[in-house]
């Protein structure tokens, strides 16, 4: 496992230092700019609290959504700062830019233990371009840089990568926790190691399947992506969602990893995409003409349960059906209950925005060994790719 420089390093002097903390507080906002889910703020708290306790001057950085290099009023950090203030029990002042003389003056006036939040980094196009001069302007604001934004660490952006050319750099507590949980599962999994993959598209998960097939004992596949596999076996999938241009790859994967990949044996078929649709549980190869498969069926839940019950390491990414519609949430909820019940006996890791929403819907939040805040970042790690935000923390200091 890569050793990251840690903010817990006892030789690191934090008191009175200006610490720039890149967080992943990319919270969902509604049309009025209100925060609709504060998970990503909650996850940022341990590092912030650690630094407050050590009397650092804390300057938080984040992006919100995709403003595309210009100011978008509804994507300002103001409401995030207010929410964070409430959760932290301490005022967090939002600044109205992330670089420049006004920002520098505001930081100069800070006292130890105080916290400010810089304006949305993506209001500047240079952020996503990993522009080194912009990174230098950010770095100039502080004494030390801390990356705590695991969910953005697959992005080679200025506040994630180039900034480490200019300032001493460390990993925050969330980043450390995420990397440890995910890499330990991949590098030294207790066996049996079972992976559950669902979600909309097989194209997002081809690299993950290829990499994990070398490491895992079984990969259980559900979600809409199962239909691309069924199609490759010659089944009529009716109106189910599948990717015609990935059928050949699905066929290759099944041929190459036939002892590892486990497909559902039955599905909940519906005559249309609606909660009040006519439904029938059918064998995977028997979807009625014009109908669509929207969940895995009860026999598949049993099959997956038998594969999972003795597992010692479990990684799950992607819902197994259209869990947003109650009628098609049973498969996902059953597997969520099963995996959460195994926590303790097995090291259970879940991730991906939809998987976390499904788990919340099932009332099982907090019942897994690790819930990753990173969707794309988690998948890239599972694919075996290096994350630019992490690579930037392991290069030798200049
Ligand atoms: P992803 O973003 O790839 O994790 O995909 C999540 C989405 O996949 C969710 O919105 C689910 O509703 C959807 N999904 C899962 N199973 C199916 C299915 N059988 N048919 C259509 N969509 C599905």
Coordinates of N, CA and C in Angstrom, one line a residue, residues 189-333:
X189 N -7.0 -9.2 0.3 CA -8.4 -9.5 0.7 C -8.4 -10.8 1.5
X190 N -9.2 -10.8 2.6 CA -9.5 -12.1 3.2 C -10.5 -12.8 2.3
X191 N -10.2 -14.1 2.1 CA -11.0 -14.9 1.2 C -12.1 -15.8 1.8
X192 N -13.2 -16.0 1.2 CA -13.5 -15.6 -0.2 C -13.8 -14.1 -0.3
X193 N -13.4 -13.6 -1.5 CA -13.5 -12.2 -1.8 C -14.6 -12.1 -2.9
X194 N -15.7 -11.5 -2.6 CA -16.8 -11.5 -3.5 C -17.2 -10.0 -3.9
X195 N -17.3 -9.7 -5.2 CA -17.7 -8.4 -5.6 C -19.1 -8.4 -6.2
X196 N -19.8 -7.4 -5.9 CA -21.2 -7.2 -6.5 C -21.2 -6.0 -7.3
X197 N -21.6 -6.1 -8.6 CA -21.6 -5.0 -9.5 C -23.0 -4.8 -10.1
X198 N -23.5 -3.6 -10.0 CA -24.8 -3.3 -10.7 C -24.7 -2.0 -11.4
X199 N -25.9 -1.4 -11.6 CA -25.9 -0.1 -12.2 C -26.3 -0.1 -13.7
X200 N -26.2 1.0 -14.3 CA -26.9 1.1 -15.6 C -26.1 0.5 -16.8
X201 N -24.8 0.7 -16.7 CA -24.0 0.4 -18.0 C -22.8 -0.5 -17.7
X202 N -22.7 -1.5 -18.6 CA -21.6 -2.4 -18.5 C -20.3 -1.7 -18.9
X203 N -20.5 -0.7 -19.8 CA -19.3 0.1 -20.3 C -18.5 0.8 -19.2
X204 N -19.2 1.2 -18.1 CA -18.5 1.8 -17.0 C -17.7 0.8 -16.2
X205 N -18.0 -0.5 -16.4 CA -17.5 -1.5 -15.4 C -16.6 -2.5 -16.1
X206 N -16.3 -2.4 -17.4 CA -15.5 -3.4 -18.1 C -14.1 -3.5 -17.5
X207 N -13.5 -2.3 -17.3 CA -12.2 -2.3 -16.7 C -12.2 -2.9 -15.3
X208 N -13.2 -2.6 -14.5 CA -13.4 -3.1 -13.2 C -13.5 -4.6 -13.2
X209 N -14.3 -5.1 -14.1 CA -14.5 -6.6 -14.2 C -13.1 -7.2 -14.5
X210 N -12.4 -6.7 -15.5 CA -11.2 -7.2 -15.9 C -10.2 -7.3 -14.8
X211 N -10.0 -6.2 -14.1 CA -9.1 -6.1 -13.0 C -9.5 -7.0 -11.8
X212 N -10.8 -6.9 -11.4 CA -11.2 -7.7 -10.2 C -11.3 -9.2 -10.5
X213 N -11.5 -9.5 -11.7 CA -11.5 -11.0 -12.0 C -10.2 -11.7 -11.7
X214 N -9.1 -10.9 -11.7 CA -7.8 -11.4 -11.3 C -7.7 -11.6 -9.8
X215 N -8.5 -10.8 -9.1 CA -8.3 -10.8 -7.6 C -9.4 -11.4 -6.8
X216 N -10.6 -11.3 -7.3 CA -11.8 -11.7 -6.6 C -12.1 -13.2 -6.8
X217 N -12.8 -13.8 -5.9 CA -13.2 -15.2 -6.1 C -14.5 -15.3 -7.0
X218 N -15.4 -14.3 -6.8 CA -16.6 -14.3 -7.5 C -17.0 -12.8 -7.8
X219 N -17.6 -12.6 -9.0 CA -18.2 -11.3 -9.3 C -19.6 -11.5 -9.6
X220 N -20.5 -10.9 -8.8 CA -22.0 -11.1 -9.0 C -22.5 -9.9 -9.8
X221 N -23.2 -10.1 -10.9 CA -23.6 -9.0 -11.8 C -25.1 -8.8 -11.8
X222 N -25.6 -7.6 -11.5 CA -27.0 -7.3 -11.6 C -27.2 -6.0 -12.3
X223 N -28.3 -5.3 -12.1 CA -28.6 -4.0 -12.7 C -28.8 -4.2 -14.2
X224 N -28.9 -3.0 -14.9 CA -29.2 -3.1 -16.3 C -28.1 -3.8 -17.1
X225 N -26.9 -3.7 -16.5 CA -25.8 -4.3 -17.2 C -25.9 -5.8 -17.5
X226 N -26.7 -6.5 -16.6 CA -26.8 -7.9 -16.9 C -27.4 -8.2 -18.2
X227 N -28.2 -7.3 -18.8 CA -28.9 -7.6 -20.1 C -27.9 -7.6 -21.2
X228 N -26.8 -6.9 -21.1 CA -25.8 -7.0 -22.2 C -25.2 -8.4 -22.2
X229 N -25.0 -8.9 -20.9 CA -24.4 -10.3 -20.8 C -25.5 -11.3 -21.3
X230 N -26.7 -11.1 -21.0 CA -27.8 -12.0 -21.4 C -27.8 -12.0 -23.0
X231 N -27.8 -10.8 -23.5 CA -27.8 -10.7 -25.0 C -26.7 -11.5 -25.6
X232 N -25.5 -11.4 -25.0 CA -24.4 -12.1 -25.6 C -24.5 -13.6 -25.5
X233 N -25.4 -14.1 -24.6 CA -25.7 -15.5 -24.5 C -26.9 -15.9 -25.4
X234 N -27.4 -14.9 -26.2 CA -28.4 -15.2 -27.2 C -29.8 -15.1 -26.6
X235 N -30.0 -14.6 -25.4 CA -31.4 -14.5 -24.8 C -32.1 -13.3 -25.5
X236 N -33.4 -13.4 -25.5 CA -34.2 -12.2 -26.0 C -34.5 -11.4 -24.7
X237 N -33.9 -10.2 -24.7 CA -34.1 -9.4 -23.5 C -35.2 -8.4 -23.6
X238 N -36.1 -8.5 -24.6 CA -37.2 -7.7 -24.8 C -36.8 -6.2 -24.9
X239 N -37.5 -5.4 -24.1 CA -37.2 -3.9 -24.1 C -36.3 -3.5 -23.0
X240 N -35.6 -4.5 -22.4 CA -34.7 -4.2 -21.3 C -33.5 -3.3 -21.8
X241 N -33.0 -2.5 -20.9 CA -31.9 -1.6 -21.2 C -30.6 -2.5 -21.4
X242 N -30.0 -2.3 -22.6 CA -28.7 -3.0 -22.8 C -27.9 -2.2 -23.8
X243 N -26.6 -2.5 -23.9 CA -25.7 -1.8 -24.8 C -25.3 -2.6 -26.0
X244 N -25.9 -2.4 -27.1 CA -25.7 -3.2 -28.3 C -24.2 -3.3 -28.7
X245 N -23.5 -2.1 -28.5 CA -22.1 -2.1 -29.0 C -21.2 -2.8 -27.9
X246 N -21.7 -3.3 -26.8 CA -20.8 -3.9 -25.8 C -21.1 -5.4 -25.7
X247 N -22.0 -5.9 -26.6 CA -22.4 -7.3 -26.5 C -21.2 -8.2 -26.7
X248 N -20.3 -7.8 -27.7 CA -19.2 -8.7 -28.0 C -18.2 -8.7 -26.8
X249 N -18.0 -7.5 -26.2 CA -17.1 -7.5 -25.0 C -17.7 -8.3 -23.9
X250 N -19.0 -8.2 -23.7 CA -19.6 -9.0 -22.6 C -19.4 -10.5 -22.9
X251 N -19.5 -10.9 -24.2 CA -19.2 -12.3 -24.6 C -17.8 -12.7 -24.2
X252 N -16.8 -11.8 -24.6 CA -15.4 -12.1 -24.2 C -15.3 -12.3 -22.7
X253 N -15.9 -11.4 -22.0 CA -15.7 -11.4 -20.5 C -16.2 -12.7 -20.0
X254 N -17.4 -13.1 -20.5 CA -18.0 -14.4 -20.0 C -17.2 -15.6 -20.4
X255 N -16.6 -15.5 -21.6 CA -15.7 -16.7 -22.0 C -14.5 -16.7 -21.1
X256 N -13.9 -15.5 -20.9 CA -12.6 -15.5 -20.2 C -12.8 -15.8 -18.7
X257 N -13.9 -15.3 -18.1 CA -14.0 -15.4 -16.7 C -15.2 -16.2 -16.3
X258 N -15.5 -17.3 -17.0 CA -16.8 -18.0 -16.8 C -17.0 -18.6 -15.4
X259 N -15.8 -18.9 -14.7 CA -16.0 -19.4 -13.4 C -16.1 -18.3 -12.3
X260 N -15.8 -17.1 -12.7 CA -15.9 -16.0 -11.7 C -17.2 -15.2 -11.8
X261 N -17.7 -15.0 -13.0 CA -18.9 -14.2 -13.2 C -20.1 -15.0 -12.9
X262 N -21.0 -14.4 -12.0 CA -22.3 -15.0 -11.7 C -23.4 -14.1 -12.1
X263 N -24.3 -14.6 -13.0 CA -25.4 -13.8 -13.5 C -26.7 -14.2 -12.9
X264 N -27.6 -13.3 -12.8 CA -28.9 -13.6 -12.2 C -29.6 -14.7 -13.0
X265 N -30.5 -15.5 -12.3 CA -31.2 -16.6 -13.0 C -32.6 -16.1 -13.3
X266 N -33.1 -15.2 -12.6 CA -34.5 -14.7 -12.9 C -34.6 -13.2 -12.7
X267 N -35.6 -12.6 -13.3 CA -35.7 -11.1 -13.3 C -37.2 -10.7 -13.0
X268 N -37.3 -9.5 -12.5 CA -38.7 -9.0 -12.4 C -38.9 -8.2 -13.7
X269 N -39.8 -8.7 -14.5 CA -40.1 -8.1 -15.8 C -41.4 -7.2 -15.7
X270 N -41.4 -6.1 -16.4 CA -42.5 -5.2 -16.3 C -42.9 -4.8 -17.7
X271 N -44.2 -4.5 -17.9 CA -44.7 -4.1 -19.3 C -44.3 -2.7 -19.6
X272 N -44.0 -1.9 -18.5 CA -43.5 -0.5 -18.8 C -42.7 -0.1 -17.6
X273 N -42.0 1.1 -17.7 CA -41.1 1.6 -16.7 C -41.9 2.4 -15.7
X274 N -42.6 1.8 -14.8 CA -43.5 2.5 -13.9 C -43.8 1.7 -12.6
X275 N -44.0 2.3 -11.5 CA -44.3 1.6 -10.3 C -45.6 0.7 -10.4
X276 N -46.6 1.2 -11.2 CA -47.8 0.5 -11.3 C -47.9 -0.4 -12.6
X277 N -46.7 -0.7 -13.1 CA -46.7 -1.5 -14.3 C -47.2 -2.9 -14.0
X278 N -47.6 -3.7 -15.0 CA -47.9 -5.1 -14.8 C -46.5 -5.8 -14.7
X279 N -46.4 -6.7 -13.7 CA -45.0 -7.3 -13.6 C -45.2 -8.9 -13.5
X280 N -44.1 -9.5 -13.7 CA -44.0 -11.0 -13.6 C -42.6 -11.4 -13.3
X281 N -42.4 -12.4 -12.5 CA -41.1 -12.9 -12.3 C -40.8 -14.0 -13.3
X282 N -39.8 -13.8 -14.1 CA -39.6 -14.8 -15.1 C -38.1 -15.2 -15.1
X283 N -37.8 -16.4 -15.8 CA -36.4 -16.8 -15.9 C -35.7 -15.8 -16.8
X284 N -34.4 -15.6 -16.6 CA -33.7 -14.6 -17.3 C -33.8 -14.7 -18.9
X285 N -34.0 -15.9 -19.3 CA -34.1 -16.1 -20.8 C -35.6 -16.0 -21.3
X286 N -36.5 -15.7 -20.4 CA -37.9 -15.8 -20.8 C -38.7 -14.4 -20.6
X287 N -38.0 -13.4 -20.9 CA -38.6 -12.0 -20.8 C -39.7 -11.9 -21.9
X288 N -41.0 -11.6 -21.5 CA -42.0 -11.5 -22.5 C -41.7 -10.5 -23.5
X289 N -42.1 -10.7 -24.7 CA -41.8 -9.7 -25.8 C -42.3 -8.3 -25.5
X290 N -41.4 -7.4 -25.7 CA -41.7 -6.0 -25.4 C -41.7 -5.6 -23.9
X291 N -41.5 -6.5 -23.0 CA -41.3 -6.2 -21.6 C -39.9 -5.9 -21.3
X292 N -39.7 -5.4 -20.1 CA -38.3 -5.0 -19.7 C -38.0 -5.6 -18.3
X293 N -36.8 -6.0 -18.1 CA -36.3 -6.5 -16.8 C -35.9 -5.3 -15.9
X294 N -36.5 -5.1 -14.7 CA -36.2 -3.9 -13.9 C -35.6 -4.3 -12.6
X295 N -35.5 -5.5 -12.3 CA -34.9 -5.9 -11.0 C -34.4 -7.4 -11.1
X296 N -33.5 -7.8 -10.2 CA -33.2 -9.3 -10.2 C -34.4 -9.9 -9.4
X297 N -34.6 -11.2 -9.7 CA -35.7 -11.9 -9.1 C -35.3 -12.6 -7.8
X298 N -36.3 -13.3 -7.1 CA -36.0 -13.9 -5.8 C -35.0 -15.1 -5.9
X299 N -35.0 -15.8 -7.0 CA -34.1 -17.0 -7.1 C -32.6 -16.4 -7.2
X300 N -32.5 -15.3 -7.9 CA -31.2 -14.6 -8.0 C -30.7 -14.1 -6.7
X301 N -31.7 -13.6 -5.9 CA -31.3 -13.1 -4.6 C -30.8 -14.3 -3.8
X302 N -31.4 -15.5 -3.9 CA -31.0 -16.7 -3.2 C -29.6 -17.1 -3.7
X303 N -29.4 -17.1 -5.0 CA -28.1 -17.5 -5.6 C -27.0 -16.5 -5.1
X304 N -27.3 -15.2 -5.1 CA -26.3 -14.2 -4.6 C -26.0 -14.4 -3.1
X305 N -27.1 -14.7 -2.4 CA -26.9 -14.9 -0.9 C -26.0 -16.1 -0.7
X306 N -26.1 -17.1 -1.4 CA -25.3 -18.3 -1.2 C -23.8 -18.0 -1.5
X307 N -23.6 -17.1 -2.5 CA -22.2 -16.8 -2.9 C -21.7 -15.8 -1.8
X308 N -22.5 -15.0 -1.2 CA -22.0 -13.9 -0.3 C -21.9 -14.5 1.1
X309 N -22.7 -15.5 1.5 CA -22.8 -15.8 2.9 C -21.5 -16.2 3.6
X310 N -20.6 -16.8 2.9 CA -19.3 -17.2 3.5 C -18.2 -16.2 3.2
X311 N -18.5 -15.2 2.5 CA -17.4 -14.2 2.1 C -16.8 -13.5 3.3
X312 N -15.5 -13.2 3.2 CA -14.8 -12.5 4.2 C -14.4 -11.0 3.7
X313 N -14.5 -10.8 2.4 CA -14.3 -9.5 1.9 C -15.4 -9.3 0.8
X314 N -16.1 -8.2 0.9 CA -17.2 -7.9 -0.1 C -17.1 -6.4 -0.5
X315 N -17.1 -6.3 -1.8 CA -17.1 -4.9 -2.4 C -18.4 -4.8 -3.2
X316 N -19.2 -3.7 -3.0 CA -20.4 -3.6 -3.8 C -20.5 -2.2 -4.4
X317 N -20.7 -2.1 -5.7 CA -20.9 -0.9 -6.4 C -22.0 -1.0 -7.4
X318 N -23.1 -0.3 -7.3 CA -24.1 -0.2 -8.3 C -25.4 -1.0 -7.9
X319 N -26.6 -0.3 -7.9 CA -27.8 -1.0 -7.6 C -28.2 -2.1 -8.5
X320 N -28.9 -3.1 -8.0 CA -29.2 -4.3 -8.8 C -30.4 -4.2 -9.6
X321 N -31.2 -3.2 -9.4 CA -32.4 -2.9 -10.1 C -32.8 -1.4 -10.0
X322 N -33.9 -1.1 -10.6 CA -34.3 0.3 -10.5 C -34.9 0.6 -9.1
X323 N -34.0 0.8 -8.2 CA -34.4 0.9 -6.8 C -35.2 2.2 -6.5
X324 N -35.0 3.2 -7.4 CA -35.8 4.4 -7.2 C -37.3 4.2 -7.2
X325 N -37.7 3.2 -8.0 CA -39.1 2.8 -8.0 C -39.3 1.7 -7.0
X326 N -40.2 1.9 -6.0 CA -40.4 0.9 -4.9 C -40.6 -0.5 -5.4
X327 N -41.4 -0.6 -6.5 CA -41.7 -1.9 -7.1 C -40.5 -2.8 -7.5
X328 N -39.4 -2.0 -7.8 CA -38.2 -2.7 -8.3 C -37.0 -2.6 -7.4
X329 N -37.3 -2.3 -6.1 CA -36.2 -2.1 -5.2 C -35.9 -3.3 -4.4
X330 N -36.7 -4.4 -4.5 CA -36.6 -5.5 -3.6 C -35.2 -6.2 -3.7
X331 N -34.7 -6.4 -4.9 CA -33.4 -7.1 -5.1 C -32.3 -6.3 -4.4
X332 N -32.3 -5.0 -4.7 CA -31.2 -4.2 -4.1 C -31.3 -4.2 -2.6
X333 N -32.5 -4.0 -2.1 CA -32.7 -4.0 -0.6 C -32.3 -5.3 0.0

